[in-house]
CSV table of N, CA and C in Angstrom, one decimal:
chain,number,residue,atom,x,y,z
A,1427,UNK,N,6.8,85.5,-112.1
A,1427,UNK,CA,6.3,84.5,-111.2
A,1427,UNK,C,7.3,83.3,-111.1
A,1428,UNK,N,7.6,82.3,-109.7
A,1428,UNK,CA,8.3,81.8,-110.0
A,1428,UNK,C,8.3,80.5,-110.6
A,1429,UNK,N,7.1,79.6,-110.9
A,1429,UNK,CA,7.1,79.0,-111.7
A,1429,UNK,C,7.1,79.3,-113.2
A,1430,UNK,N,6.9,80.1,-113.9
A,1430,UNK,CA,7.1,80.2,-115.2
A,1430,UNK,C,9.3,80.3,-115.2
A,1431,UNK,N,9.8,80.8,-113.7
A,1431,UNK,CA,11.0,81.0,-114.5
A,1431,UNK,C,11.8,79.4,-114.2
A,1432,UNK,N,10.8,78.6,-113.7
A,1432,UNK,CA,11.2,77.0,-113.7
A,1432,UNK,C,11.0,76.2,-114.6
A,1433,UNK,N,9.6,76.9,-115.3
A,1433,UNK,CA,9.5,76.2,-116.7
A,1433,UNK,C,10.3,76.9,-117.5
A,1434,UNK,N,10.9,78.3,-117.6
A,1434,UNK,CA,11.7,78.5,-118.6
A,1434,UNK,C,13.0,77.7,-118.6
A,1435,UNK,N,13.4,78.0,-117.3
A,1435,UNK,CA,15.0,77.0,-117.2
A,1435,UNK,C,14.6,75.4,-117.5
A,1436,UNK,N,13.8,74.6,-117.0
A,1436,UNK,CA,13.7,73.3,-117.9
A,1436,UNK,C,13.9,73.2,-119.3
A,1437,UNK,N,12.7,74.2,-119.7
A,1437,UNK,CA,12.6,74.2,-121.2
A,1437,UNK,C,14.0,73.8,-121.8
A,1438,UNK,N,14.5,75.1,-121.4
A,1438,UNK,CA,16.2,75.7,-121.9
A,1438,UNK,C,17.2,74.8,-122.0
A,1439,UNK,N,17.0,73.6,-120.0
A,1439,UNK,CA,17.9,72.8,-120.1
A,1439,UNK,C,17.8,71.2,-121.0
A,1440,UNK,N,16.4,71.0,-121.1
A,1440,UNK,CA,15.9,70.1,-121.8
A,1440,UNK,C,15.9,70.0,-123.4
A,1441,UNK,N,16.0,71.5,-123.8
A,1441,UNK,CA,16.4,71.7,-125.5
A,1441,UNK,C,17.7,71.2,-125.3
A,1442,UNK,N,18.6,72.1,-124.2
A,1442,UNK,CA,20.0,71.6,-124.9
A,1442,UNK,C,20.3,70.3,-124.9
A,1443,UNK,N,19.8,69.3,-124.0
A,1443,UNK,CA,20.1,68.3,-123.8
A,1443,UNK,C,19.6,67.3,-125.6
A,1444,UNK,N,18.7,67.6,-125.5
A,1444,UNK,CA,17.7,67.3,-127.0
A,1444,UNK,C,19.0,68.0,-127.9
A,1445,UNK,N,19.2,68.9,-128.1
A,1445,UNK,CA,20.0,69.3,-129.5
A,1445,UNK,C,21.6,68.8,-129.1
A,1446,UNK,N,22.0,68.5,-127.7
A,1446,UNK,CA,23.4,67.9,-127.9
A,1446,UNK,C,23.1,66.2,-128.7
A,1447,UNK,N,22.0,65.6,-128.0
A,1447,UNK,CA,22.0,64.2,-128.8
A,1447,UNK,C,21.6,64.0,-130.4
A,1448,UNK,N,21.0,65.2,-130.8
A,1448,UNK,CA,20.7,65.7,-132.1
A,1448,UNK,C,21.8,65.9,-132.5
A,1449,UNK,N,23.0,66.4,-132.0
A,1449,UNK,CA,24.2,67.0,-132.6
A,1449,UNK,C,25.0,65.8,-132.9
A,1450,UNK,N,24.9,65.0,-131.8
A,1450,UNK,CA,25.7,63.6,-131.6
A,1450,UNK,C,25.7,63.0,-132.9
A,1451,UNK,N,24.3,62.4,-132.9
A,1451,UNK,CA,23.4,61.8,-134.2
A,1451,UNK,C,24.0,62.1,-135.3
A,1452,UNK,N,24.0,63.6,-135.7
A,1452,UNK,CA,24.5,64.1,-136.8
A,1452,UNK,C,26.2,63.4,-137.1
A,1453,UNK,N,26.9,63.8,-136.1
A,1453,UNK,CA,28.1,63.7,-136.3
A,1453,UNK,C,28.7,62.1,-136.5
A,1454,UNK,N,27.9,61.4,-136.2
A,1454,UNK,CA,28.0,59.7,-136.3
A,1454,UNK,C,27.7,59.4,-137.7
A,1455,UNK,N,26.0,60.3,-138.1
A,1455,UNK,CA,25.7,59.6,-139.4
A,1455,UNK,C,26.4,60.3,-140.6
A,1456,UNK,N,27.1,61.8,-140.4
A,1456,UNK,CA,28.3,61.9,-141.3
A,1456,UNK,C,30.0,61.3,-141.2
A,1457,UNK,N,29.9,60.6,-140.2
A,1457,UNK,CA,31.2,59.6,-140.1
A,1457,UNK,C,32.6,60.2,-139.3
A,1458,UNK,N,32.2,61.5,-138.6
A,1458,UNK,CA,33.2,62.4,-138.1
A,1458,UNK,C,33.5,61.7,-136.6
A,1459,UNK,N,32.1,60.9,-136.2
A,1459,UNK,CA,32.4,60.1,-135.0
A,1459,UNK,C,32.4,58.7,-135.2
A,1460,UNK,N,33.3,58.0,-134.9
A,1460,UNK,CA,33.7,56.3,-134.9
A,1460,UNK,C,33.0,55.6,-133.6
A,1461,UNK,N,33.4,55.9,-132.7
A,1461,UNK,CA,33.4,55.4,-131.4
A,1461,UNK,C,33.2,56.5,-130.4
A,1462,UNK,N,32.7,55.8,-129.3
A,1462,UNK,CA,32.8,56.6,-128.0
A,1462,UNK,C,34.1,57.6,-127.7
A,1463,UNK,N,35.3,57.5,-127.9
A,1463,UNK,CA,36.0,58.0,-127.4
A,1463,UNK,C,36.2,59.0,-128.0
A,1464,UNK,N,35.8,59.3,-129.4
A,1464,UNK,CA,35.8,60.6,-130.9
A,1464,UNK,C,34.4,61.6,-130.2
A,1465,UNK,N,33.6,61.5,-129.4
A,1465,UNK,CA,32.7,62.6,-128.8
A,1465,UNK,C,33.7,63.7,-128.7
A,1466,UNK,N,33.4,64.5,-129.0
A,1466,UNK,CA,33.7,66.2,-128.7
A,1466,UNK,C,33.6,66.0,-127.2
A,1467,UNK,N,34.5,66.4,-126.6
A,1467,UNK,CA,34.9,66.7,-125.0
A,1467,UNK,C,33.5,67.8,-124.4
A,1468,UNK,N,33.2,69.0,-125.2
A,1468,UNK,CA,32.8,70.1,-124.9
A,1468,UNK,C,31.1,69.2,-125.2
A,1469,UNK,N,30.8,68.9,-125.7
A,1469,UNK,CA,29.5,67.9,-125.7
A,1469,UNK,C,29.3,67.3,-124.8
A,1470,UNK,N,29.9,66.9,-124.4
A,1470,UNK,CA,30.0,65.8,-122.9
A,1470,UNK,C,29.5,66.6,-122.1
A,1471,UNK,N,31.0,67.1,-121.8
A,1471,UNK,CA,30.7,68.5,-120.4
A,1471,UNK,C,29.2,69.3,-120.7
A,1472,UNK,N,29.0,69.6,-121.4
A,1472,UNK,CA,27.4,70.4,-121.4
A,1472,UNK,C,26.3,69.6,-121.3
A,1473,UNK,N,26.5,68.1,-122.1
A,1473,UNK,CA,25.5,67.2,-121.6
A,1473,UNK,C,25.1,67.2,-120.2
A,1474,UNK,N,26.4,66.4,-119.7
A,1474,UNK,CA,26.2,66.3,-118.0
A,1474,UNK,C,26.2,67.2,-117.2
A,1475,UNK,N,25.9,68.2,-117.6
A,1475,UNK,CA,26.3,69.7,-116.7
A,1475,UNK,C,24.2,70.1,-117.2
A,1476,UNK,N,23.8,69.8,-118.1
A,1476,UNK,CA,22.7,70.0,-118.5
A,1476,UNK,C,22.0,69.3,-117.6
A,1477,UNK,N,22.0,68.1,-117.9
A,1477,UNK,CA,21.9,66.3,-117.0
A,1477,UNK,C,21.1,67.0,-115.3
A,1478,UNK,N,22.9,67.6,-114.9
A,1478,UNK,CA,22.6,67.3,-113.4
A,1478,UNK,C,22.0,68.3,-112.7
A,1479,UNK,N,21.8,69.7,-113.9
A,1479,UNK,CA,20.8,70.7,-113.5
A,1479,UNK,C,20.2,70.7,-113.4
A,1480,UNK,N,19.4,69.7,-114.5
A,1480,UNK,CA,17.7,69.4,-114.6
A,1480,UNK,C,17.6,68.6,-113.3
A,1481,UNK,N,18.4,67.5,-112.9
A,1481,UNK,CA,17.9,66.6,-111.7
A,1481,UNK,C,18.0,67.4,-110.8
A,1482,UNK,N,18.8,68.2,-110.2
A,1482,UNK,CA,18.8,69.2,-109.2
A,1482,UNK,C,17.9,70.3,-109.2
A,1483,UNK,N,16.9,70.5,-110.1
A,1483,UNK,CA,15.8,71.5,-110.0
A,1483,UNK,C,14.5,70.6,-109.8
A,1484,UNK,N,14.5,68.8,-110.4
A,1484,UNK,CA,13.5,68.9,-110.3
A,1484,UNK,C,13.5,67.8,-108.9
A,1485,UNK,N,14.2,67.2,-108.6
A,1485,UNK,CA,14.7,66.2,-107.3
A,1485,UNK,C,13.7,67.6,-106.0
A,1486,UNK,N,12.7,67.2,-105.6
A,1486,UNK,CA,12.3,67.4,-104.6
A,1486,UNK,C,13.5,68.1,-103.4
A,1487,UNK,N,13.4,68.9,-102.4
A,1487,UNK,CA,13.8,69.7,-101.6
A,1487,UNK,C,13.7,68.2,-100.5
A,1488,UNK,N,14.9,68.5,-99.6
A,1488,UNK,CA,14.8,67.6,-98.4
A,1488,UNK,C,13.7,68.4,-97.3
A,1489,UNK,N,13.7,69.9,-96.9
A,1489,UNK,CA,12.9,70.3,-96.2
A,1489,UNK,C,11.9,69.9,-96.5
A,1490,UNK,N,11.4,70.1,-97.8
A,1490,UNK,CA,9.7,69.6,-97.6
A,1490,UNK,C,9.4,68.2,-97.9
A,1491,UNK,N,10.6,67.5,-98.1
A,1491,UNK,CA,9.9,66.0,-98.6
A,1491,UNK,C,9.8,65.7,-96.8
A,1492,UNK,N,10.9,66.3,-95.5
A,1492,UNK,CA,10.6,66.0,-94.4
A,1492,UNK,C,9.5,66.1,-93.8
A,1493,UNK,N,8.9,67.3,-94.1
A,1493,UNK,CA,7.4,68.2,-94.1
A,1493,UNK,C,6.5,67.2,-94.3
A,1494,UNK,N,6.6,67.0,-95.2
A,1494,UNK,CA,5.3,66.0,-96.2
A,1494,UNK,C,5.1,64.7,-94.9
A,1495,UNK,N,6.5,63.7,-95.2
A,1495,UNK,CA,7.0,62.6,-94.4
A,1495,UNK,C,6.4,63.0,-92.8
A,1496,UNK,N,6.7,63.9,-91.9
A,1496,UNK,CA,6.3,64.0,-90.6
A,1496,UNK,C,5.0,64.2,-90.2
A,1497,UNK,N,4.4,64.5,-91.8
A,1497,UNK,CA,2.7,64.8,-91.6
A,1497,UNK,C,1.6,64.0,-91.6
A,1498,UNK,N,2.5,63.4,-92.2
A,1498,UNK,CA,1.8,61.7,-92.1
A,1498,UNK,C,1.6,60.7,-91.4
């Protein structure tokens, strides 16, 4: 069905996003990160790549937000 495979991909994108700031967390309060600029590169990139998945699945469709909008 295809909502269960929209809640699966949420889920999926929403853990990783959860375990990269969990990962963050870790690495700051063992002292491997100083500053912003000490983030692991490859953190980042999966953050935001996680980020702009989740907004692009759940950001409403232009076809039907038009639908909705003209019906009114």
């Amino acid at each position: 069905n295809d909502k269960w495979i929209y809640r699966i991909i949420v889920l999926s994108l929403g853990l990783s996003i959860i375990s990269i700031i969990i990962g963050v967390i870790i690495l700051i309060g063992t002292g491997k990160i100083t500053n912003d600029g000490s983030v692991p590169t490859i953190l980042t990139a999966i953050g935001s790549a996680a980020i702009g998945a989740l907004a692009g699945l759940l950001a409403p469709h232009l076809r039907q937000a038009a639908k909705r909008y003209l019906r009114a």
